[in-house]
Amino acid sequence: MVKKKIFKKLTLALVGATLLSTIAVGCSNANSTSTDSDKKVTLKIALWGDDEYKYMSETNKIADAYKKEHPNVTLEIEKIAPKEYDNTMKIRSSAGQLPDVFPVRQANLSLYADIMVPLNELKATENNLYAKETMIKGNVIGLPEAVFNEFVFYNKNIFQEYNLEIPKTWDEFIKVCQTIKDGKKYTPLALGLKDSWVNYPLNEYMPMLEAGDGQYYNKMASKDDPFTKGEPFYNAYTKIQKLYDAKVSGDDPLGYGWDQQRAMFVAGKAGMLAAGSWYKSDYITNGGKEENLGVFLLPTRNTTSDPFYTTAMTEFFWGVPKTSKNQKEAKEFLEWFFGDYYTQLATTTNIKPTMKGVSYNDEFFAQAFEDVDAEPVTIFYDDNYNKVMNAMKFDVKGIGQQMVAGKNSLDSIMKDLNAQWKKARGN
Amino acid sequence: MFKKNDLKMQKNFVLVTFLFIPTILISLFMIYPLINLVVISFTSWDGLSPTKTFVGLTNFKKIIFDSPEVWVSLKNNGVYFVGHLIFIPIELFIAFLLDKRVRFSKMFKTITFLPYIINTVAVACMFMFLFSSQDGVLNSMLQFFHMDKIGWLSDSEIVNYSLTGVSLWKFSGIHIILFLAAFQSLPTDMIEASIIDGASTFKQFYHIVLPNIKPVIEIVLFLNIRGALQIFDIPYVMTGGGPNHASETFTVQTINTAFQYQNFGLACAMAIVLMIIIIIFSIIQKKLFNLKG
């Protein structure tokens, strides 16, 4: 009997110990926010940008630079792969394990509205050129780090070979494409539509350029039929359809993707490629010759007397989550980050700055703005638009693929979109 | 008496210690997520906000009555299912041949099984280049024979068949190996007796081999249903569900609903619907398979 009791107790103790250790491990806070009696604080930072991470962890170590001014604060930086970043953050948010400071992608900004601390009162917010334009529910929840313009990169040799000039209107652009196509040597515009996202400068941004309004999609969210003939969306898509119908991206653009698109352009097999300013470093990394690379702004206007709109896309919205136990220190860090350190970061990594007083002298991209009176429109998607978009699974890039496939007329596509949009708004 | 109790206690002790960790693991990684999945499927959670609004059966109603794209994606899954189903007799036959009926059978067995052990993403990347419209191998071959190019991945009418071809290349090996294992577990005396009786190879296969490997065929059929309905990696990597959602499978659609369109509630409901469909199809298939007793 005694043995039985001992075994019973032993079993219970073993079960209890294992259970406790499991709970202890499960509940242990891996977050670094330890506030000891001497107020030592560890701020955890996560980001996805390669260039920023390299600068912050190697070129000008942010942890060391910050420690000099804030000896009690230790910074820990973690880089997450760009493709996994959004999902990783969502998973960490569910687990209450978000880092103390991290950038939010603009596309997800409204999703984070209730998660992030308002940064309205910060000096850095005052000095940020775009923060007030990108408020969610009346609050600045993230400070944009960079602004990107969209360009058409072109091969100078091919343009020289056909005596081509930089196009200033949409028709001129199609004509340039057509001339290269007629030469039967090169693909005029590399567009690997197997990866639908590559058409974003056209299918996503052109309606905003047509409307001359970076928040045009938000306005569409207040209408029942924004795809009707005569509306900016319809007009923009009519122009895009004209380009797709000219078949200037190879005989089957849906059959190749981004990897082949850039390989074609780097190898000099394609005349042009539409992408953001981020593409330049990609071109160099993949062995492209810089002296052969030219750039111009996508001319979407009808005539040279129309305004020349171009997109400005703000990105990397640095913010602090409400779950952070070191919100005060995290805000202080943001004030510091968007000061001198940011000026050095922006200059070294050659990003177009979002802060007042930080100069930007990129000769390469400056050539695109010569001879045109470009008017940038700042892109921003608000909560109302995101709700409609998610409800109807609105996918402009998929529509681009549909337009290239050519199995449905533009009118029927637009008619379907109107019906779906109205229904999504009603839900 | 004391010894009997002692043994019982020891038995209990061993049982508890051996079962405790697996039970905890199953509870943590299967039961708890499953319960969570069911709970979230009744909400309109966006995957991030702290609050989860209860919406009752709205998500399930939306899937069944108001999501034609979901049914289109299931149709795409059907192409994989039928493709693999048609291939099962061929796999059986190949396994039958490889069971010491051809020369160099060991080498062929290895070759057959190789695709299965290659990472699916690598397989998908490899086939992407084969199918590519720009310098793709298959189209280059067609052009060599003065034939028109085919939009393997760009034609919405063809893309699902191309992807099913990749899936067959990748997964047939495991089916063949399963059949082969079943053949090799058969007692040789039955086959020898039939040979003495003058049975042809076909008769041996149909009257002796097939009835004896029925459980394995059932497993392969179940794997086919599960695999076809859950196929994700091949279409996701090769086409991303395109062109314009033409190759979206149910799982690709579920992932996009959750992560691209921020509707975790609906995505969880879709996962439950998929689970139910797999169970229903498996039961129907089992019943049909056993009709003949």
XYZ file of C-alpha atoms in Angstrom:
720
model
C 0.000 0.000 0.000
C 2.851 2.299 0.910
C 4.511 1.610 -2.398
C 1.277 2.307 -4.188
C 0.966 5.671 -2.485
C 4.550 6.527 -3.283
C 4.055 5.639 -6.928
C 0.831 7.585 -7.069
C 2.526 10.658 -5.596
C 5.504 10.205 -7.857
C 3.277 9.975 -10.901
C 1.334 13.041 -9.854
C 4.524 14.962 -9.184
C 5.944 13.986 -12.576
C 2.749 14.949 -14.382
C 2.540 18.186 -12.435
C 6.173 19.096 -13.075
C 5.897 18.402 -16.798
C 2.674 20.393 -17.023
C 4.163 23.314 -15.122
C 7.321 23.300 -17.222
C 5.208 23.206 -20.420
C 3.110 26.140 -19.203
C 6.224 27.975 -18.059
C 7.895 27.513 -21.443
C 4.707 28.433 -23.305
C 4.111 31.555 -21.303
C 7.692 32.751 -21.029
C 7.905 36.146 -22.614
C 10.455 36.012 -25.367
C 9.897 39.725 -25.803
C 12.931 41.648 -24.838
C 11.101 44.354 -22.968
C 12.830 43.879 -19.656
C 12.568 46.842 -17.339
C 14.994 46.185 -14.498
C 15.426 48.332 -11.426
C 18.154 50.332 -13.209
C 15.641 50.969 -16.030
C 17.608 49.165 -18.642
C 15.424 48.698 -21.670
C 15.777 46.518 -24.719
C 13.886 47.707 -27.755
C 13.202 45.082 -30.344
C 13.054 46.304 -33.949
C 11.998 44.289 -36.995
C 12.111 45.315 -40.635
C 12.072 43.840 -44.141
C 14.225 46.192 -46.220
C 17.587 44.738 -47.272
C 19.348 48.068 -47.756
C 18.080 49.519 -44.467
C 19.058 46.410 -42.549
C 22.533 46.400 -44.050
C 22.979 50.061 -43.167
C 21.621 49.668 -39.632
C 23.524 46.486 -38.803
C 26.814 46.996 -40.670
C 27.449 50.403 -42.270
C 26.346 52.618 -39.400
C 25.358 50.355 -36.531
C 22.159 51.799 -35.151
C 22.461 49.985 -31.819
C 25.860 51.597 -31.122
C 24.783 55.028 -32.353
C 21.678 54.988 -30.168
C 23.522 53.636 -27.125
C 25.823 56.676 -27.157
C 22.858 58.966 -26.505
C 20.661 56.538 -24.579
C 22.999 54.295 -22.568
C 20.126 52.472 -20.877
C 18.559 51.356 -24.156
C 19.742 48.360 -26.132
C 18.460 47.926 -29.662
C 17.968 44.508 -31.205
C 17.316 44.463 -34.948
C 15.764 41.573 -36.769
C 15.402 41.300 -40.519
C 12.457 39.324 -41.854
C 12.271 38.240 -45.499
C 10.044 40.684 -47.432
C 7.677 37.965 -48.641
C 7.181 36.630 -45.105
C 7.111 39.959 -43.301
C 3.359 40.671 -43.346
C 2.337 37.203 -42.265
C 5.039 37.032 -39.598
C 3.765 40.267 -38.098
C 0.184 39.018 -38.136
C 1.194 35.824 -36.361
C 3.224 37.777 -33.816
C 0.335 40.152 -33.257
C -1.952 37.209 -32.484
C 0.629 35.908 -30.034
C 1.142 39.350 -28.448
C 4.782 39.200 -29.535
C 5.078 42.234 -31.814
C 8.419 44.042 -31.690
C 8.564 47.451 -29.970
C 9.192 49.334 -33.205
C 8.561 48.111 -36.728
C 7.499 49.400 -40.152
C 4.054 48.603 -41.534
C 3.498 48.253 -45.256
C 1.156 50.914 -46.612
C -1.224 48.303 -48.000
C -1.751 47.031 -44.434
C -1.929 50.370 -42.676
C -5.678 50.420 -42.077
C -5.473 46.872 -40.716
C -3.148 48.118 -37.975
C -5.384 51.085 -37.044
C -6.364 49.707 -33.631
C -3.074 47.959 -32.967
C -0.677 50.898 -33.136
C -0.039 53.825 -30.812
C -1.025 57.262 -32.262
C 2.077 59.288 -33.071
C 0.256 62.585 -33.679
C 2.203 64.549 -31.087
C 5.739 63.598 -32.143
C 8.097 66.202 -33.593
C 9.066 63.637 -36.199
C 5.422 63.566 -37.301
C 5.444 67.349 -37.703
C 8.570 67.132 -39.827
C 7.332 64.280 -41.976
C 6.035 65.483 -45.325
C 3.538 62.668 -45.755
C 2.465 61.627 -42.235
C -0.652 63.808 -42.140
C -1.679 62.647 -45.613
C -1.628 59.042 -44.498
C -3.655 59.185 -41.298
C -5.905 56.272 -40.394
C -9.060 56.993 -38.385
C -7.722 60.471 -37.668
C -4.411 59.247 -36.263
C -0.883 59.004 -37.546
C -0.039 55.400 -36.722
C 3.152 55.180 -38.771
C 5.824 57.521 -40.096
C 6.730 56.787 -43.721
C 10.451 56.324 -44.286
C 10.648 56.570 -48.055
C 8.729 57.706 -51.079
C 8.965 55.904 -54.390
C 8.182 57.163 -57.860
C 7.321 54.907 -60.735
C 9.391 54.966 -63.898
C 9.898 53.344 -67.237
C 13.469 52.078 -67.432
C 14.783 51.852 -70.963
C 17.752 50.500 -72.851
C 19.649 53.483 -74.293
C 21.257 51.429 -77.071
C 17.903 50.220 -78.359
C 16.461 53.744 -78.274
C 19.530 54.981 -80.156
C 19.268 52.197 -82.713
C 15.716 53.241 -83.621
C 16.237 57.002 -83.111
C 13.583 57.069 -80.443
C 12.781 60.030 -78.235
C 11.358 59.977 -74.741
C 7.565 59.806 -75.124
C 5.516 62.585 -73.553
C 1.977 61.243 -74.081
C 0.321 57.816 -73.950
C 0.025 57.595 -77.740
C 3.696 58.490 -78.135
C 4.535 55.745 -75.628
C 2.592 53.155 -77.634
C 4.244 54.457 -80.810
C 7.702 53.949 -79.300
C 6.700 50.392 -78.364
C 5.354 49.815 -81.854
C 8.569 51.056 -83.520
C 10.680 48.636 -81.495
C 8.210 45.851 -82.264
C 8.379 46.577 -85.988
C 12.160 46.172 -85.838
C 11.508 42.496 -84.919
C 14.723 42.331 -82.865
C 13.632 43.183 -79.354
C 10.610 42.857 -77.091
C 9.468 46.488 -76.695
C 8.122 46.335 -73.125
C 9.130 43.445 -70.851
C 6.017 42.525 -68.890
C 6.044 39.026 -67.388
C 2.373 38.858 -66.537
C 2.503 35.297 -65.259
C 3.330 37.136 -62.030
C 0.322 39.426 -61.983
C 1.918 42.027 -59.686
C 4.304 43.249 -62.404
C 1.485 45.226 -64.023
C 0.945 47.423 -60.945
C 2.382 50.583 -62.598
C -0.357 50.161 -65.200
C -3.384 48.398 -63.779
C -3.121 49.668 -60.218
C -1.667 53.160 -60.602
C -3.026 54.426 -63.920
C -6.585 55.092 -62.678
C -5.075 57.412 -60.046
C -2.967 59.167 -62.689
C -6.003 59.507 -64.922
C -7.938 61.086 -62.058
C -4.925 63.147 -60.924
C -5.692 61.923 -57.425
C -3.618 59.522 -55.320
C -6.682 58.753 -53.220
C -8.934 58.019 -56.153
C -9.621 54.435 -55.020
C -10.860 55.814 -51.686
C -13.308 58.017 -53.570
C -14.423 55.033 -55.633
C -15.441 53.383 -52.363
C -18.187 55.985 -52.001
C -19.673 55.252 -55.434
C -21.850 52.391 -56.622
C -20.623 52.281 -60.217
C -17.093 53.711 -60.536
C -16.311 51.502 -63.539
C -18.800 53.202 -65.846
C -17.694 54.630 -69.190
C -16.283 58.125 -68.750
C -15.032 57.513 -65.199
C -11.235 57.776 -64.682
C -10.969 54.026 -64.026
C -12.667 53.173 -67.299
C -10.616 55.732 -69.240
C -7.350 54.473 -67.767
C -8.228 50.876 -68.562
C -9.162 51.821 -72.137
C -5.619 53.156 -72.544
C -4.102 50.044 -70.963
C -6.186 47.830 -73.226
C -4.799 49.736 -76.228
C -1.266 48.956 -75.052
C -2.043 45.273 -74.400
C -3.788 44.975 -77.770
C -0.647 46.304 -79.481
C 1.055 43.084 -78.237
C 4.307 44.799 -77.358
C 5.347 42.416 -74.557
C 6.099 39.295 -76.565
C 3.669 36.897 -78.175
C 2.544 35.459 -74.827
C 3.209 37.804 -71.868
C 1.088 35.599 -69.579
C 3.551 32.764 -70.132
C 6.578 34.316 -68.419
C 7.099 35.989 -65.077
C 9.130 38.639 -63.306
C 12.385 36.630 -63.255
C 12.382 36.282 -67.018
C 11.154 39.831 -67.489
C 14.163 41.307 -65.710
C 16.517 38.758 -67.282
C 15.276 39.877 -70.711
C 15.820 43.522 -69.851
C 19.269 43.025 -68.322
C 20.333 40.918 -71.322
C 19.297 43.730 -73.691
C 16.514 41.654 -75.237
C 13.815 44.092 -74.152
C 13.605 47.824 -74.734
C 11.696 48.948 -71.657
C 10.532 47.845 -68.229
C 8.036 49.658 -65.977
C 8.811 49.572 -62.252
C 9.496 51.692 -59.196
C 12.756 53.415 -58.306
C 13.633 50.274 -56.320
C 14.353 48.482 -59.596
C 17.606 50.309 -60.299
C 19.577 48.452 -57.614
C 17.989 45.195 -58.779
C 19.205 45.919 -62.325
C 22.755 46.561 -61.142
C 22.744 43.508 -58.848
C 21.704 41.306 -61.758
C 24.585 42.476 -63.913
C 22.950 45.285 -65.878
C 25.201 47.984 -67.310
C 24.433 51.308 -65.653
C 25.678 53.385 -68.609
C 23.116 51.662 -70.815
C 20.188 52.374 -68.504
C 17.876 55.316 -69.032
C 14.705 56.320 -67.251
C 11.571 58.364 -67.901
C 8.205 58.874 -66.242
C 5.303 56.845 -67.584
C 3.408 59.340 -69.758
C -0.260 58.543 -69.281
C -1.685 61.888 -70.402
C -3.527 62.299 -73.705
C -1.896 65.505 -74.957
C 1.134 67.563 -73.987
C -1.180 70.296 -72.728
C -2.666 67.977 -70.070
C -1.065 67.884 -66.608
C 1.712 65.275 -66.263
C 0.811 63.269 -63.180
C 3.178 60.797 -61.611
C 2.724 58.602 -58.559
C 4.478 58.978 -55.227
C 4.147 55.911 -53.087
C 5.059 56.251 -49.410
C 6.324 53.135 -47.743
C 7.847 51.684 -44.528
C 5.488 53.256 -41.958
C 7.460 53.069 -38.701
C 5.230 52.707 -35.675
C 4.886 51.409 -32.130
C 2.335 48.728 -31.191
C 0.043 49.186 -28.204
C 1.331 45.873 -26.839
C 4.836 47.303 -26.397
C 5.762 47.674 -22.757
C 8.255 50.382 -23.656
C 6.049 52.764 -25.612
C 7.732 55.870 -24.173
C 11.199 54.646 -25.105
C 9.973 53.459 -28.495
C 8.537 56.902 -29.294
C 11.798 58.511 -28.149
C 13.605 56.173 -30.483
C 11.414 57.243 -33.407
C 12.124 60.925 -32.638
C 15.838 60.120 -32.687
C 15.674 57.831 -35.734
C 14.001 60.471 -37.911
C 16.718 62.996 -37.016
C 20.368 62.981 -38.098
C 20.523 59.208 -38.340
C 17.710 59.250 -40.906
C 19.496 61.917 -42.968
C 22.593 59.693 -43.154
C 20.500 56.590 -43.879
C 18.565 58.311 -46.671
C 21.729 59.692 -48.242
C 23.647 56.420 -48.099
C 20.865 54.131 -49.259
C 19.718 56.748 -51.775
C 16.063 56.653 -50.820
C 13.820 59.580 -51.578
C 13.309 61.125 -48.126
C 10.019 61.876 -46.427
C 11.436 64.312 -43.858
C 11.590 68.063 -44.225
C 15.062 69.451 -44.780
C 16.624 66.209 -45.984
C 17.998 66.791 -49.443
C 17.790 64.331 -52.296
C 20.156 64.541 -55.221
C 19.854 61.513 -57.400
C 21.124 62.475 -60.825
C 19.938 59.274 -62.400
C 16.272 59.703 -61.496
C 16.476 63.490 -61.893
C 16.765 62.969 -65.666
C 13.222 61.584 -65.682
C 11.867 64.866 -64.348
C 13.718 67.027 -66.901
C 11.564 68.659 -69.589
C 8.312 67.633 -67.895
C 6.362 69.566 -65.338
C 5.493 66.483 -63.317
C 2.861 66.709 -60.594
C 3.233 63.910 -58.029
C 0.070 62.391 -56.577
C 0.568 60.671 -53.231
C -0.959 57.221 -53.191
C -2.936 56.239 -50.150
C -5.571 53.559 -49.545
C -7.954 54.178 -46.658
C -10.096 51.894 -44.564
C -13.270 52.369 -46.631
C -11.550 51.280 -49.828
C -9.857 48.316 -48.138
C -13.214 47.100 -46.828
C -14.796 47.109 -50.291
C -11.657 45.634 -51.862
C -11.533 42.743 -49.373
C -15.278 42.121 -49.544
C -15.310 41.680 -53.331
C -11.741 40.357 -53.600
C -10.995 43.227 -55.977
C -7.799 42.348 -57.816
C -6.725 44.916 -60.406
C -3.667 42.882 -61.340
C -5.796 39.835 -62.099
C -7.979 42.073 -64.262
C -4.805 43.033 -66.140
C -4.193 39.353 -66.896
C -7.792 39.037 -68.032
C -7.336 42.001 -70.395
C -4.228 40.456 -71.934
C -5.962 37.085 -72.361
C -8.562 39.016 -74.385
C -11.393 36.538 -73.853
C -13.712 39.189 -72.407
C -14.314 42.670 -73.770
C -13.357 45.614 -71.608
C -17.002 46.664 -71.451
C -18.116 43.318 -70.057
C -15.264 43.315 -67.520
C -16.262 46.805 -66.343
C -19.943 45.869 -66.194
C -19.135 42.868 -63.977
C -16.945 45.034 -61.772
C -19.735 47.577 -61.296
C -22.137 44.831 -60.190
C -19.626 43.272 -57.796
C -18.563 46.656 -56.415
C -22.147 47.685 -55.690
C -22.814 44.389 -53.948
C -19.622 44.623 -51.884
C -20.509 48.138 -50.785
C -23.954 46.952 -49.723
C -22.528 44.244 -47.440
C -1.778 -9.351 -3.639
C 0.962 -6.845 -3.096
C 2.750 -7.958 -6.233
C -0.418 -7.687 -8.310
C -0.990 -4.092 -7.156
C 2.628 -3.307 -7.736
C 2.393 -4.505 -11.319
C -0.797 -2.544 -11.886
C 0.815 0.615 -10.544
C 3.856 0.117 -12.699
C 1.615 -0.404 -15.696
C -0.292 2.792 -14.917
C 2.915 4.698 -14.366
C 4.316 3.605 -17.717
C 1.004 4.369 -19.405
C 0.806 7.869 -17.944
C 4.402 8.763 -18.690
C 4.282 7.374 -22.207
C 0.965 8.959 -23.075
C 1.411 12.300 -21.348
C 3.778 13.953 -23.826
C 2.024 12.728 -27.015
C -1.322 13.789 -25.516
C 0.012 17.245 -24.717
C 1.533 17.557 -28.195
C -1.645 16.432 -29.940
C -3.721 18.759 -27.756
C -1.404 21.710 -28.427
C -0.815 21.230 -32.121
C -4.014 19.515 -33.303
C -6.961 19.751 -30.942
C -6.409 23.358 -29.817
C -5.850 24.736 -33.367
C -8.867 22.760 -34.580
C -11.077 24.233 -31.848
C -9.665 27.685 -32.673
C -10.336 27.101 -36.363
C -13.978 26.276 -35.639
C -14.359 29.270 -33.309
C -12.809 31.734 -35.798
C -14.964 30.380 -38.622
C -17.978 31.906 -36.844
C -16.373 35.358 -36.690
C -15.427 38.122 -39.132
C -11.871 38.391 -37.747
C -9.379 40.153 -40.043
C -6.369 38.344 -38.637
C -5.046 41.255 -36.641
C -7.621 43.219 -34.680
C -7.959 42.396 -30.984
C -11.716 41.846 -31.271
C -13.409 38.966 -33.042
C -17.027 39.734 -33.983
C -19.366 36.736 -33.916
C -21.267 36.442 -37.216
C -22.924 33.048 -36.808
C -23.190 31.010 -39.987
C -22.630 34.005 -42.311
C -19.240 32.751 -43.524
C -20.598 29.295 -44.362
C -23.619 30.807 -46.138
C -21.273 33.056 -48.120
C -19.144 30.085 -49.210
C -22.085 27.943 -50.236
C -24.469 30.506 -51.770
C -22.450 33.604 -52.603
C -18.954 32.607 -53.702
C -18.950 31.301 -57.281
C -15.154 31.612 -57.317
C -14.931 28.965 -54.585
C -16.806 26.461 -56.728
C -14.657 27.341 -59.742
C -11.583 26.599 -57.657
C -13.087 23.264 -56.589
C -13.584 22.485 -60.268
C -9.850 23.109 -60.743
C -9.171 20.666 -57.901
C -11.346 18.215 -59.818
C -8.878 18.283 -62.730
C -6.089 17.080 -60.390
C -8.410 14.437 -58.912
C -9.502 13.013 -62.271
C -5.958 13.196 -63.674
C -4.523 11.199 -60.802
C -7.483 8.801 -60.787
C -6.950 8.002 -64.476
C -3.284 7.484 -63.773
C -3.796 4.975 -60.934
C -4.246 1.926 -63.259
C -1.116 3.007 -65.142
C 0.758 3.316 -61.838
C -0.467 -0.150 -60.894
C 0.766 -1.549 -64.158
C 4.170 0.146 -63.844
C 4.504 -1.206 -60.292
C 3.566 -4.667 -61.575
C 6.303 -4.430 -64.221
C 8.856 -3.134 -61.768
C 8.191 -6.082 -59.488
C 11.054 -8.087 -60.992
C 9.381 -8.306 -64.394
C 11.771 -5.969 -66.190
C 15.540 -5.751 -66.383
C 17.278 -3.164 -64.192
C 14.108 -2.926 -62.089
C 16.096 -1.533 -59.147
C 17.353 1.356 -61.267
C 13.846 2.040 -62.593
C 12.429 1.934 -59.060
C 14.905 4.637 -58.015
C 14.122 6.750 -61.062
C 10.382 6.388 -60.402
C 10.700 7.465 -56.796
C 13.152 10.335 -57.373
C 10.593 13.066 -58.271
C 8.791 12.470 -54.991
C 11.840 13.261 -52.889
C 12.636 16.468 -54.767
C 11.349 19.596 -53.075
C 8.026 20.659 -54.633
C 9.125 24.283 -55.029
C 12.197 23.108 -56.960
C 9.987 20.911 -59.138
C 7.638 23.843 -59.761
C 10.547 26.150 -60.692
C 11.967 23.536 -63.045
C 8.655 23.103 -64.850
C 8.131 26.875 -64.990
C 11.138 27.091 -67.273
C 9.950 24.127 -69.320
C 6.534 25.728 -69.798
C 7.732 29.318 -70.249
C 6.577 31.207 -73.324
C 9.978 32.958 -73.575
C 12.612 30.380 -74.580
C 10.695 27.571 -72.832
C 11.887 24.066 -73.737
C 8.477 22.663 -74.664
C 7.562 25.538 -76.953
C 11.026 25.512 -78.518
C 10.499 21.837 -79.350
C 7.122 22.600 -80.886
C 8.690 25.362 -82.962
C 11.459 23.016 -84.065
C 8.766 20.808 -85.567
C 7.116 23.917 -87.114
C 4.171 23.761 -84.745
C 2.432 26.658 -82.992
C 3.403 27.587 -79.460
C 1.062 26.510 -76.664
C 0.193 28.730 -73.701
C 0.960 26.020 -71.156
C 0.555 28.357 -68.209
C -1.084 31.352 -69.878
C -4.145 29.790 -71.486
C -6.912 29.493 -68.914
C -8.240 26.408 -70.740
C -4.905 24.579 -70.557
C -3.182 25.766 -67.400
C -4.862 23.286 -65.016
C -3.902 20.333 -67.210
C -0.290 21.534 -67.343
C -0.218 21.806 -63.551
C -1.853 18.382 -63.184
C 0.945 17.010 -65.383
C 3.497 18.409 -62.944
C 1.574 16.943 -60.032
C 1.509 13.524 -61.748
C 5.252 13.689 -62.386
C 5.871 14.509 -58.754
C 3.442 12.208 -56.946
C 3.093 9.103 -59.140
C 6.332 7.724 -57.725
C 4.965 7.356 -54.211
C 1.851 5.566 -55.508
C 4.002 3.169 -57.538
C 6.206 2.434 -54.542
C 3.141 1.770 -52.367
C 1.756 -0.633 -54.966
C 5.150 -2.260 -55.315
C 5.363 -2.801 -51.555
C 1.930 -4.390 -51.690
C 2.987 -6.712 -54.537
C 6.101 -7.755 -52.702
C 4.134 -8.592 -49.573
C 2.004 -11.086 -51.513
C 2.751 -14.752 -50.822
C 4.532 -16.165 -53.877
C 2.858 -19.597 -53.638
C -0.451 -18.282 -54.997
C 1.216 -16.844 -58.086
C 3.282 -20.002 -58.535
C 0.130 -22.137 -58.284
C -1.607 -20.013 -60.888
C 1.405 -20.302 -63.204
C 1.261 -24.085 -62.863
C -2.464 -23.892 -63.690
C -1.531 -21.961 -66.827
C -2.868 -18.527 -65.877
C -1.730 -15.689 -68.106
C 0.007 -12.623 -66.654
C -3.189 -10.608 -66.981
C -5.225 -13.292 -65.206
C -2.604 -13.475 -62.455
C -2.855 -9.726 -62.047
C -6.653 -9.496 -62.181
C -7.649 -12.563 -60.142
C -4.823 -12.853 -57.639
C -2.842 -9.665 -57.294
C -5.616 -7.075 -57.417
C -7.925 -8.606 -54.763
C -4.962 -9.048 -52.444
C -3.749 -5.458 -52.629
C -7.195 -3.902 -52.150
C -6.292 -2.156 -48.848
C -3.333 -0.434 -50.533
C -5.482 0.681 -53.463
C -7.930 2.110 -50.943
C -5.119 4.048 -49.267
C -3.899 5.390 -52.622
C -7.444 6.438 -53.536
C -7.788 8.256 -50.223
C -4.402 9.929 -50.720
C -5.604 11.003 -54.149
C -8.742 12.668 -52.794
C -6.862 14.364 -49.983
C -3.990 15.415 -52.231
C -6.176 16.676 -55.067
C -8.389 18.723 -52.784
C -5.490 20.139 -50.804
C -3.096 20.839 -53.686
C -1.429 24.156 -53.012
C 2.296 24.442 -53.658
C 2.399 23.608 -57.376
C -0.243 26.157 -58.534
C 0.891 28.740 -55.962
C 4.514 28.711 -57.078
C 3.976 28.180 -60.789
C 1.075 30.512 -61.540
C 0.013 32.118 -58.259
C -3.480 30.957 -59.201
C -3.405 32.880 -62.482
C -3.977 33.863 -65.169
C -6.789 35.815 -63.549
C -7.582 33.100 -60.964
C -7.943 30.400 -63.662
C -5.689 27.932 -61.808
C -6.696 28.839 -58.274
C -7.341 25.749 -56.204
C -9.441 25.668 -53.066
C -6.398 25.935 -50.801
C -4.834 28.778 -52.817
C -8.167 30.562 -52.567
C -8.276 29.956 -48.815
C -4.752 31.333 -48.311
C -5.547 34.411 -50.425
C -8.802 34.988 -48.534
C -6.896 35.012 -45.273
C -3.699 36.844 -46.141
C -4.481 38.940 -49.231
C -8.065 39.904 -48.449
C -7.717 39.906 -44.648
C -10.689 37.670 -43.970
C -9.513 34.996 -41.569
C -13.049 34.148 -40.467
C -14.103 33.242 -43.993
C -10.814 31.408 -44.635
C -11.304 29.261 -41.505
C -14.844 28.448 -42.641
C -13.388 27.439 -46.031
C -10.908 25.133 -44.285
C -13.778 23.446 -42.428
C -15.788 23.092 -45.643
C -12.741 21.467 -47.266
C -12.409 19.053 -44.367
C -16.072 18.071 -44.693
C -15.751 17.637 -48.484
C -12.736 15.333 -48.035
C -14.622 13.235 -45.475
C -17.742 12.996 -47.686
C -15.731 12.074 -50.799
C -13.752 9.469 -48.880
C -16.929 7.843 -47.567
C -18.521 7.819 -51.046
C -15.363 6.386 -52.569
C -15.103 3.710 -49.878
C -18.727 2.714 -50.424
C -18.284 2.558 -54.206
C -15.058 0.599 -53.847
C -16.673 -1.980 -51.617
C -19.835 -2.404 -53.679
C -18.570 -5.673 -55.067
C -17.881 -6.938 -51.558
